Short mmCIF file of C-alpha atoms in Angstrom, two decimals:
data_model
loop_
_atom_site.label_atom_id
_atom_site.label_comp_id
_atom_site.label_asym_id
_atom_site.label_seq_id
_atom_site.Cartn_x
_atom_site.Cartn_y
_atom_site.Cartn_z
CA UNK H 1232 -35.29 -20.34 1.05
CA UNK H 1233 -34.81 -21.83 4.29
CA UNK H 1234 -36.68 -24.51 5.13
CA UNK H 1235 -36.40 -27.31 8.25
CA UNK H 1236 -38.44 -30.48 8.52
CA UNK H 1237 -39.77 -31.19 11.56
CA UNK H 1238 -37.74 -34.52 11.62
CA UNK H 1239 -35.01 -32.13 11.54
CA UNK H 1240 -36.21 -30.03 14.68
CA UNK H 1241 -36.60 -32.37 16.43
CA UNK H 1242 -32.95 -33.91 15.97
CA UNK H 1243 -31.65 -30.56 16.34
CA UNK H 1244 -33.37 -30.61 19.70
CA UNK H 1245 -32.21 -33.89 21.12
CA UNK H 1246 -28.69 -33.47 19.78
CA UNK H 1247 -28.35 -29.91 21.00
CA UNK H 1248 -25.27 -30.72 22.81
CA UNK H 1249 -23.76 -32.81 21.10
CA UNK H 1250 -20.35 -32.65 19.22
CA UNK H 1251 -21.02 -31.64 16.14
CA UNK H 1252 -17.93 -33.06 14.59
CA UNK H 1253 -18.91 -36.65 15.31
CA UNK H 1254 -22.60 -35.61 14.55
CA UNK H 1255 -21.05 -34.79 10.65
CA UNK H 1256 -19.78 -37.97 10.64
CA UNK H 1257 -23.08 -40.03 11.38
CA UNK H 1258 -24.29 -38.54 8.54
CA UNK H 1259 -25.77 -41.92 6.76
CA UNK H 1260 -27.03 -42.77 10.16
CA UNK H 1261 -29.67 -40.05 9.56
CA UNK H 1262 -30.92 -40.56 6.02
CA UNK H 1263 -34.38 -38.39 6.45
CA UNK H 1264 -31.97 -35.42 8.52
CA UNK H 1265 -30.88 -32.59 6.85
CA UNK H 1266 -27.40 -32.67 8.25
CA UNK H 1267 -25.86 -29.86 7.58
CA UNK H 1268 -28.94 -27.59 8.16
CA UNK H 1269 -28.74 -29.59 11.96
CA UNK H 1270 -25.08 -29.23 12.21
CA UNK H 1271 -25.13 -25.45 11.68
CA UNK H 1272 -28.83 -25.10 14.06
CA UNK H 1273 -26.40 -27.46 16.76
CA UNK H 1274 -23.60 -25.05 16.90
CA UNK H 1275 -24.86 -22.19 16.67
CA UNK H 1276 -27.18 -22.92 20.08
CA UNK H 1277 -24.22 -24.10 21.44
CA UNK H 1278 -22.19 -20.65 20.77
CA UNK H 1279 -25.63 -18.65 21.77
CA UNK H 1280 -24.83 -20.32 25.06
CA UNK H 1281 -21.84 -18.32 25.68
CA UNK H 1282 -22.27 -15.52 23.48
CA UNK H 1283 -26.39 -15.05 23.60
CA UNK H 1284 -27.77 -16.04 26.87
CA UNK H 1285 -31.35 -14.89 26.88
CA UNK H 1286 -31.47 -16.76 23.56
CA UNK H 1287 -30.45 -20.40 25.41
CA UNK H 1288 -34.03 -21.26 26.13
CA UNK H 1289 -35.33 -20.26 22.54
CA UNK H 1290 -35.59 -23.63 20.07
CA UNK H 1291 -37.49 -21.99 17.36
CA UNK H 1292 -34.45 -19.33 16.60
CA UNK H 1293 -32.69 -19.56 13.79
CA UNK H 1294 -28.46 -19.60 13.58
CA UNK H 1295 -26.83 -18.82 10.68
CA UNK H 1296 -23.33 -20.12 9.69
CA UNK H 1297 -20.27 -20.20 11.44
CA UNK H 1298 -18.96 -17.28 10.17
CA UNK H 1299 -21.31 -14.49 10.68
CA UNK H 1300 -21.54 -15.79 14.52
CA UNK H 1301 -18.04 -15.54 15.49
CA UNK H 1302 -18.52 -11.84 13.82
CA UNK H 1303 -21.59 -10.86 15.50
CA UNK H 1304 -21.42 -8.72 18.70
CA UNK H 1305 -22.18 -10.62 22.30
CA UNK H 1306 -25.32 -10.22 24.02
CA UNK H 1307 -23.47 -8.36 27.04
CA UNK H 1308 -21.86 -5.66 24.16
CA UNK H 1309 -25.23 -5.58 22.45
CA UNK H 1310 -27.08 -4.40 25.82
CA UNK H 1311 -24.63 -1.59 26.84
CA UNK H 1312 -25.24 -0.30 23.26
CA UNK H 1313 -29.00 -0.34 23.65
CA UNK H 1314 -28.52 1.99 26.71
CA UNK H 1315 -26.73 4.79 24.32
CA UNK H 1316 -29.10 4.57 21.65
CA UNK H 1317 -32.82 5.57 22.05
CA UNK H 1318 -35.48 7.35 19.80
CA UNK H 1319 -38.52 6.86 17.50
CA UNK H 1320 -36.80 5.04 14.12
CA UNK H 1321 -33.57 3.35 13.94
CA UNK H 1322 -31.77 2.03 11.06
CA UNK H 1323 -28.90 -0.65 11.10
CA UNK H 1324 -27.48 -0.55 7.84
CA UNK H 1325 -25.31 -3.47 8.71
CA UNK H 1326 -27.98 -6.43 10.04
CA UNK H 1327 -25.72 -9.46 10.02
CA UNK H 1328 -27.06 -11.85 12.40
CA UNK H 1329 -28.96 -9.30 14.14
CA UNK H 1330 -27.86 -9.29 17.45
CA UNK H 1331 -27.29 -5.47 18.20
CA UNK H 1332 -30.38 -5.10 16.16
CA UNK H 1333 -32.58 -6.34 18.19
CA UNK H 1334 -31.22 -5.04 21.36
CA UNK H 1335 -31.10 -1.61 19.68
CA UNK H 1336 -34.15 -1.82 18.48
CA UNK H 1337 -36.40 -2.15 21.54
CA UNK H 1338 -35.51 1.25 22.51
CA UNK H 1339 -37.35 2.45 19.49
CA UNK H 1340 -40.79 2.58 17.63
CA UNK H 1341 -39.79 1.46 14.97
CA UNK H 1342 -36.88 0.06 13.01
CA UNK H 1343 -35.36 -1.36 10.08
CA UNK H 1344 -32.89 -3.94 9.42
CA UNK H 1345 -30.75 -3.62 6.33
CA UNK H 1346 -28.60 -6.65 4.93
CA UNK H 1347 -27.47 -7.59 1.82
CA UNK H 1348 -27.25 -11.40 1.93
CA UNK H 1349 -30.28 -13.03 1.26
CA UNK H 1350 -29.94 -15.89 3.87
CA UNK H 1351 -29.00 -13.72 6.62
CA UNK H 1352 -32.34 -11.13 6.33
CA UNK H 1353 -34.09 -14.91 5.94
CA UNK H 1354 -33.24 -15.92 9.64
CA UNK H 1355 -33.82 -12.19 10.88
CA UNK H 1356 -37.21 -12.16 9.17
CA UNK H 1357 -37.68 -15.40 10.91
CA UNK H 1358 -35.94 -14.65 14.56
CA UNK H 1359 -37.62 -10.89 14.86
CA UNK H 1360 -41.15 -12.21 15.63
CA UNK H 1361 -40.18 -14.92 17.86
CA UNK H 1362 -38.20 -12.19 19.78
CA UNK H 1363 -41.82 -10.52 19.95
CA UNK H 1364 -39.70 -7.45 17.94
CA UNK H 1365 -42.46 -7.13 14.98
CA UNK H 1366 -41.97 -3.79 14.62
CA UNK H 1367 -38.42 -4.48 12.75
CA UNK H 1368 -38.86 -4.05 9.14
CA UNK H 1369 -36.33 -6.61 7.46
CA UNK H 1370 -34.87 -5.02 3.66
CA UNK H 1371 -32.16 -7.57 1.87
CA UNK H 1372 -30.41 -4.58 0.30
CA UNK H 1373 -26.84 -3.61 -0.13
CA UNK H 1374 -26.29 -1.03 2.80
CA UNK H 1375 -24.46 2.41 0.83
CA UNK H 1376 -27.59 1.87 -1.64
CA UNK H 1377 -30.06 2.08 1.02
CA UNK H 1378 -28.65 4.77 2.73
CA UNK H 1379 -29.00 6.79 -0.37
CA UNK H 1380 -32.72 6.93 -0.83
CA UNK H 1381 -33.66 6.01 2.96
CA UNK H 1382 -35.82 8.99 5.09
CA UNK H 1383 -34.45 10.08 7.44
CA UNK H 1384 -34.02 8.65 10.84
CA UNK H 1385 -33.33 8.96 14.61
CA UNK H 1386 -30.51 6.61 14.80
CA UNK H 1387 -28.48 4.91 12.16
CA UNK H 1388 -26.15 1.87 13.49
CA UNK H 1389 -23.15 0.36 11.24
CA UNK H 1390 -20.65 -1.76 12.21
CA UNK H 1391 -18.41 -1.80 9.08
CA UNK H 1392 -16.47 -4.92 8.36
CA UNK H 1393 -12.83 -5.33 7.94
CA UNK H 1394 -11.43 -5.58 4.21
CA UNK H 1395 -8.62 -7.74 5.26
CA UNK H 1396 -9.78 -11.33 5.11
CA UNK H 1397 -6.56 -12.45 6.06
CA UNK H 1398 -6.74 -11.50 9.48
CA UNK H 1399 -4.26 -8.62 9.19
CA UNK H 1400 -3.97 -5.64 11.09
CA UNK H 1401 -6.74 -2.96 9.69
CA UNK H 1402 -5.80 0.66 11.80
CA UNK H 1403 -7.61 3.03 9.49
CA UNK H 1404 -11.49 3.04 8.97
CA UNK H 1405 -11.21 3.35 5.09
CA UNK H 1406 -9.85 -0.39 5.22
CA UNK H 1407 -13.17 -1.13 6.42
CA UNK H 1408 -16.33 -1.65 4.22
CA UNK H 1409 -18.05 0.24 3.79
CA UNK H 1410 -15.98 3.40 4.11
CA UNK H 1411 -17.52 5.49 6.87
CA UNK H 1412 -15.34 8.63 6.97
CA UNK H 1413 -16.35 9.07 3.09
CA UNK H 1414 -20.26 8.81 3.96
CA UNK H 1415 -19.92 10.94 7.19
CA UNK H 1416 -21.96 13.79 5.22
CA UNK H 1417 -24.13 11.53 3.79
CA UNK H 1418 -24.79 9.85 7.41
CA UNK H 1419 -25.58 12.98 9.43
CA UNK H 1420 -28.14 14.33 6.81
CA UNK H 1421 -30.30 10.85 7.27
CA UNK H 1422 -30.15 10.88 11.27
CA UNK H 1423 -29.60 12.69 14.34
CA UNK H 1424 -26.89 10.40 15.95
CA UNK H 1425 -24.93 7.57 14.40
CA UNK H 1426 -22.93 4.88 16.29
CA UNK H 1427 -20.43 3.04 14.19
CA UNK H 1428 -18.93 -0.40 15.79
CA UNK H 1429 -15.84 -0.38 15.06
CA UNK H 1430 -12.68 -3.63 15.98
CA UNK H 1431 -10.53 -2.62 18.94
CA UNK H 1432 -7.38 -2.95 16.79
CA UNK H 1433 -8.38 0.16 14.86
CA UNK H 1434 -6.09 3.64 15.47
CA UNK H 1435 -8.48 5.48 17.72
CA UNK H 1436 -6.54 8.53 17.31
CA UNK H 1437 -6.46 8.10 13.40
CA UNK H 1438 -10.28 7.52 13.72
CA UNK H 1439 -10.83 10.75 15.48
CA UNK H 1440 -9.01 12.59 12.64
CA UNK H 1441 -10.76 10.93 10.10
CA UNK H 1442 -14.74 11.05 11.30
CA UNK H 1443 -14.84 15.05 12.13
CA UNK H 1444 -18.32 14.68 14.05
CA UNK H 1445 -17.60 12.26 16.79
CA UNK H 1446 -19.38 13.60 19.86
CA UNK H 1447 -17.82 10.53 21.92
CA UNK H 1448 -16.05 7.42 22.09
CA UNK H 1449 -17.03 4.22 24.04
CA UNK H 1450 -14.43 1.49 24.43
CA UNK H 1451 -15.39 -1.84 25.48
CA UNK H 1452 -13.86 -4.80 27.12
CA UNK H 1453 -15.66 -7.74 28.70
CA UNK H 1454 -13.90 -9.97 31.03
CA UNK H 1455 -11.14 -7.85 31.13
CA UNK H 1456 -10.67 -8.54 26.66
CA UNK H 1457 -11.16 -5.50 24.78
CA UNK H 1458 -14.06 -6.22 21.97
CA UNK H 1459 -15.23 -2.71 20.80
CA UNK H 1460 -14.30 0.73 19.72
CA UNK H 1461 -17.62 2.63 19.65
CA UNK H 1462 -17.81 6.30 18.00
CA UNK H 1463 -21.17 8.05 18.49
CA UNK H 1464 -21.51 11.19 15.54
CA UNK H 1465 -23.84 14.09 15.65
CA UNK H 1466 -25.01 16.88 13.86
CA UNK H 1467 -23.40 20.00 15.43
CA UNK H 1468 -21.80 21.83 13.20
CA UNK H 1469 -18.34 22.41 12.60
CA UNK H 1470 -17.60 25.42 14.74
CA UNK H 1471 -19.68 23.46 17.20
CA UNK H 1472 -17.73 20.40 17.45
CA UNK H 1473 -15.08 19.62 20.26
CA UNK H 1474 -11.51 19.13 18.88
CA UNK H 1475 -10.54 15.52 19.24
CA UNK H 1476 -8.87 15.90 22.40
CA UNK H 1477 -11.76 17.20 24.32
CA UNK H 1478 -14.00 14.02 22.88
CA UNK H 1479 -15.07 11.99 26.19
CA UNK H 1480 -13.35 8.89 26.05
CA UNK H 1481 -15.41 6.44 28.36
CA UNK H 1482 -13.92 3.17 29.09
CA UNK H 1483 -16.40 0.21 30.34
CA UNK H 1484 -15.25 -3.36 31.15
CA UNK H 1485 -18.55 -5.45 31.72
CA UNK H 1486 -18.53 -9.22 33.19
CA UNK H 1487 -20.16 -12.25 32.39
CA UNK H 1488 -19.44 -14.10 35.29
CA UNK H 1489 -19.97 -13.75 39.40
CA UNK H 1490 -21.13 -10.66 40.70
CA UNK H 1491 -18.27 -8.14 40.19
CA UNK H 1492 -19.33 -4.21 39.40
CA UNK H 1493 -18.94 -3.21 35.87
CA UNK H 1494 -15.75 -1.05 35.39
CA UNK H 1495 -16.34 2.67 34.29
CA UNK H 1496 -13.33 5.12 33.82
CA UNK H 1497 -13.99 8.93 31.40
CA UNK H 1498 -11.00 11.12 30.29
CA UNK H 1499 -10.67 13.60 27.65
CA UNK H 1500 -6.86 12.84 25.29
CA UNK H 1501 -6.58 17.09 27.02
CA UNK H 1502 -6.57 15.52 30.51
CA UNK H 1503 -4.21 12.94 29.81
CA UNK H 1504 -2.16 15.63 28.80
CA UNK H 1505 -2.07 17.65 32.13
CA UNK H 1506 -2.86 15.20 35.07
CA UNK H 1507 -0.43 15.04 37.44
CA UNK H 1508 1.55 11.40 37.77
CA UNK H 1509 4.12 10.73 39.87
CA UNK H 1510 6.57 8.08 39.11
CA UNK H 1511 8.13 5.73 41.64
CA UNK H 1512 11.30 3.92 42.51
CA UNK H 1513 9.67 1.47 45.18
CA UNK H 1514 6.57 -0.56 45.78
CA UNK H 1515 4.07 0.01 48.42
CA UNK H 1516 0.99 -2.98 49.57
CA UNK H 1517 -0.78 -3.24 46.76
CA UNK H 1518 -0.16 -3.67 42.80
CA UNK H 1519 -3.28 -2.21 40.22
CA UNK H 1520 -3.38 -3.63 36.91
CA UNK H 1521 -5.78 -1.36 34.52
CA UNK H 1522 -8.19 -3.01 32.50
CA UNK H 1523 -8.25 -3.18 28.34
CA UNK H 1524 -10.30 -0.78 27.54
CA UNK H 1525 -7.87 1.45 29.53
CA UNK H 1526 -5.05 0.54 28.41
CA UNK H 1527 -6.51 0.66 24.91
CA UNK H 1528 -7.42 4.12 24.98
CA UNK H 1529 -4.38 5.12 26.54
CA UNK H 1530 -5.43 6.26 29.74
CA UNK H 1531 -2.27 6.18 31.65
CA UNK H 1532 -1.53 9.62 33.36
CA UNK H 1533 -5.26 10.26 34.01
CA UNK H 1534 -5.90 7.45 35.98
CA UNK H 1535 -3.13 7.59 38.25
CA UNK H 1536 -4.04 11.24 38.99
CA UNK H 1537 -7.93 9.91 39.31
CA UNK H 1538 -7.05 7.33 41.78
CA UNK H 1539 -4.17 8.84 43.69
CA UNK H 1540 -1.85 5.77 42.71
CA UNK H 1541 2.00 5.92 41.64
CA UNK H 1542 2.52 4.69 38.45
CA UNK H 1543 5.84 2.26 38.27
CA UNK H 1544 7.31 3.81 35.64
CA UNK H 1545 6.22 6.10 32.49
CA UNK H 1546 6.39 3.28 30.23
CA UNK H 1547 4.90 0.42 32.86
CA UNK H 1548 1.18 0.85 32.74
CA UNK H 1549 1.63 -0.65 36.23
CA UNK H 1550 0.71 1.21 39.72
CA UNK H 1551 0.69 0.97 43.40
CA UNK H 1552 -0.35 2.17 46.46
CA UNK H 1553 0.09 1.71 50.07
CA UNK H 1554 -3.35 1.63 50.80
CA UNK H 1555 -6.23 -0.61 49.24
CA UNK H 1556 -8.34 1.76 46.87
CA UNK H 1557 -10.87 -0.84 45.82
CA UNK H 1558 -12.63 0.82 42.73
CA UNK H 1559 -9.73 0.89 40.57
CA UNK H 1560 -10.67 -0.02 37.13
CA UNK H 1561 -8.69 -2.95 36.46
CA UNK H 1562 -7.06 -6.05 38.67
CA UNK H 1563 -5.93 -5.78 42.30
CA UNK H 1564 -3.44 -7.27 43.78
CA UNK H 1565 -1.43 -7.79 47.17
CA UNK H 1566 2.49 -7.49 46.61
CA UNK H 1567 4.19 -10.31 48.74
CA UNK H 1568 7.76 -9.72 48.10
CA UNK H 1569 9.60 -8.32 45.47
CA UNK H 1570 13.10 -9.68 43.40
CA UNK H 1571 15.61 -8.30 41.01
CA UNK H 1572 15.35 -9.72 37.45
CA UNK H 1573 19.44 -11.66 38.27
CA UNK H 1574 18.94 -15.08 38.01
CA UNK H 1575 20.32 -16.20 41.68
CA UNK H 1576 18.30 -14.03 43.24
CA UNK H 1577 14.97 -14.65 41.50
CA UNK H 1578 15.39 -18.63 41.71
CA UNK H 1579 15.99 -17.91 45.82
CA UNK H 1580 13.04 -16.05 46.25
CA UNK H 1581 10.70 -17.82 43.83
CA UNK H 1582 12.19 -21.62 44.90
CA UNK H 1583 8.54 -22.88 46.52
CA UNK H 1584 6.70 -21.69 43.70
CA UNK H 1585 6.11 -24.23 40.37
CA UNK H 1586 3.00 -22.61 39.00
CA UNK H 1587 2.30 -19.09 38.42
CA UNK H 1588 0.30 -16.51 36.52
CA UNK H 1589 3.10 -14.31 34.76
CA UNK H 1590 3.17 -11.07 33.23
CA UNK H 1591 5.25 -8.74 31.67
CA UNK H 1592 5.22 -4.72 31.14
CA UNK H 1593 8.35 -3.18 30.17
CA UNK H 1594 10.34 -5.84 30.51
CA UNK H 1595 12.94 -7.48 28.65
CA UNK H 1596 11.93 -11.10 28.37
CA UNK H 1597 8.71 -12.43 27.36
CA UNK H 1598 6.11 -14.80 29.40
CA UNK H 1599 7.72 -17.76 27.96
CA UNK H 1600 11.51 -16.54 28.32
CA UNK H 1601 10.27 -15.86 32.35
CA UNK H 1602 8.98 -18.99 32.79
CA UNK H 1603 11.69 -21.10 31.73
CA UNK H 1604 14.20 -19.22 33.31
CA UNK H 1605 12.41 -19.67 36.40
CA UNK H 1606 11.16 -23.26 36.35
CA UNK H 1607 7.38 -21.99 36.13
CA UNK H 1608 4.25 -23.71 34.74
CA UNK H 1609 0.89 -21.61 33.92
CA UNK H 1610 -2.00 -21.29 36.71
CA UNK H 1611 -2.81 -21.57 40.85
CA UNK H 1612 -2.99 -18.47 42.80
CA UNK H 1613 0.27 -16.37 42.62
CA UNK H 1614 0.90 -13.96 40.24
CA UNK H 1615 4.39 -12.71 38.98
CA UNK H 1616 4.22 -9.21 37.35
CA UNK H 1617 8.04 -8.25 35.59
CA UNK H 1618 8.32 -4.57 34.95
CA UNK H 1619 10.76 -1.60 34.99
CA UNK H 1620 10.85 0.82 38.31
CA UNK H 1621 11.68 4.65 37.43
CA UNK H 1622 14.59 4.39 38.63
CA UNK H 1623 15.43 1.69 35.75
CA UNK H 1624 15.82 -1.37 38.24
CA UNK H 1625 14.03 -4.53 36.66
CA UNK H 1626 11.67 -6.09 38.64
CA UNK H 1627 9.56 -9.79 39.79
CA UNK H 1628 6.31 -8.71 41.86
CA UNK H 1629 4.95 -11.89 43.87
CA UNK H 1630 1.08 -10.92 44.11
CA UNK H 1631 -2.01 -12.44 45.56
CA UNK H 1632 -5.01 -11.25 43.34
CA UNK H 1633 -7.74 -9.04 45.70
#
């Protein structure tokens, strides 16, 4: 059970940004603290900074440990999911910390919160109320079980974690626990919809073959880093189901920081197939950079067709235009002046520069190959992209970001 003194609040308070490292080392300093009760309170306000901001301002919530706050989803993620997701009853079958939970959960009457450590279902039962979300009821049961015997429901949320705990590369969803694709069925006959969270580095074509009732996909990025693959499953029957490449893929990058427009691009894997794309052998004004969910779900042809840009080559998921087209969905850049990858030339044309942003696409030399070849430190305003033409010709783009 936990418990915190109040000698303990109040440290927690006063310390709240402190480093926590030193703090664990002051230890015997504080012989009526519960240190490492503080210590975890202490950093996990300090991640809710970041990660949670409505939360900043809130002393009597709870944090759990490290762990299951570096997995939990971000508040921005948590509130684009609460706009798919709407209904009477909701069940998340996978509480953790409860983040998405109680951003799903104000779109509904009533939910429940399922979780099957102990501690974890401790600080919900705790954090719910104080988030004035009372009508959450909090069960410290194993998931699958649950879902066995539950009623049925509007909405069930799971965001299935990955087996490999040694930070390998999981594509397929039966590495993840639990196994959705085997409780599909079993799913769909307790709710209407289902949205499973899902890591970006899972196969998203593998994960269309495998969960037969995906209505649509939602990829995620924010800040330009990819965080989630969403699936959203309904009842429809078989006949009634889209093949996977008719599934709406829908692409959103959201920001944290300054005012910029969220990014919002849709494409079906069947329009990939057909849009038109034309290839190019020379660079106009400006230089468009899509952004990771894009390039995560592998929209490549459609959005050059979309946005009437020439794409540099059919492996560079790099384009350009001669005239500014300021909604593209991803970076923008001015192109200064352009070099040939042979060394001579590119130390000629690059000699005032000593700091640079660098990137490569279809290129043969990495960052850190290009940078000491070319005398270049990270940072300031210029940015170098290196990339193949169609025409085969290798490539160093000077740009000025938009």
């Amino acid at each position: 059970m936990i418990q915190i003194s109040p000698e303990t609040q109040l440290f927690i308070r006063e310390h709240s940004s402190d480093d926590v490292r030193a703090l664990a080392l002051q230890a015997k300093k504080y012989p009526d603290i519960d240190m490492p009760t503080a210590i975890t309170q202490i950093a996990g306000r300090q991640v809710a900074a970041e990660k949670i901001p409505s939360w900043r301002e809130m002393e009597e919530i709870w944090y759990p440990k490290h762990l299951s706050l570096e997995q939990c989803s971000s508040e921005t993620t948590a509130r684009y999911k609460a706009r798919l997701f709407q209904g009477d009853s909701l069940t998340d079958l996978t509480g953790g910390f409860g983040i998405d939970c109680s951003f799903l959960a104000a779109g509904f009457k009533s939910a429940t919160y399922v979780e099957r450590q102990e501690e974890l279902c401790e600080i919900a039962a705790h954090n719910f109320p104080i988030l004035n979300l009372n009508h959450i009821n909090v069960r410290n049961e194993d998931g699958v079980a649950y879902l066995q015997t539950m009623s049925p429901v509007d909405c069930i949320f799971l965001d299935p974690a990955r087996r490999n705990e040694h930070g390998g590369k999981t594509v397929a969803i039966s590495d993840c626990e639990p196994d959705v694709a085997g409780l599909e069925e079993l799913l769909l006959s307790k709710a209407k919809r289902i949205m499973v969270k899902l890591s970006p580095m899972l196969d998203l074509s593998l994960a269309l073959k495998e969960l037969k009732h995906t209505q649509e996909v939602h990829i995620l990025s924010v800040n330009n880093e990819c965080k989630e693959l969403l699936l959203l499953l309904g009842q429809e029957a078989p006949t009634e189901q889209a093949p996977p490449e008719e599934i709406p893929i829908r692409c959103a990058n959201l920001f944290t920081k300054g005012a910029q427009e969220e990014q919002h691009f849709a494409f079906t894997r069947e329009q990939e197939q057909h849009s038109q794309c034309t290839y190019t052998d020379s660079l106009g004004d400006y230089l468009y950079e899509p952004n990771a969910s894009l390039l995560k779900a592998g929209a490549f042809r459609s959005v050059a067709a979309a946005y009437s840009v020439r794409k540099l080559h059919p492996n560079s998921h790099l384009y350009t235009s001669d005239t500014f087209i300021g909604n593209f969905p991803g970076r923008i850049f001015r192109i200064v002046n352009q070099c040939s990858f042979n060394r001579k030339e590119a130390k000629e044309s690059l000699a005032d520069l000593k700091k640079a942003n660098v990137t490569v696409r279809n290129f043969p030399a990495t960052v850190a190959e290009l940078r000491k070849r070319l005398h270049l430190t990270e940072g300031g305003d210029t940015y170098l992209f290196a990339s193949t033409l169609n025409d085969g010709r290798k490539v160093i783009i000077r740009c000025e970001k938009v």
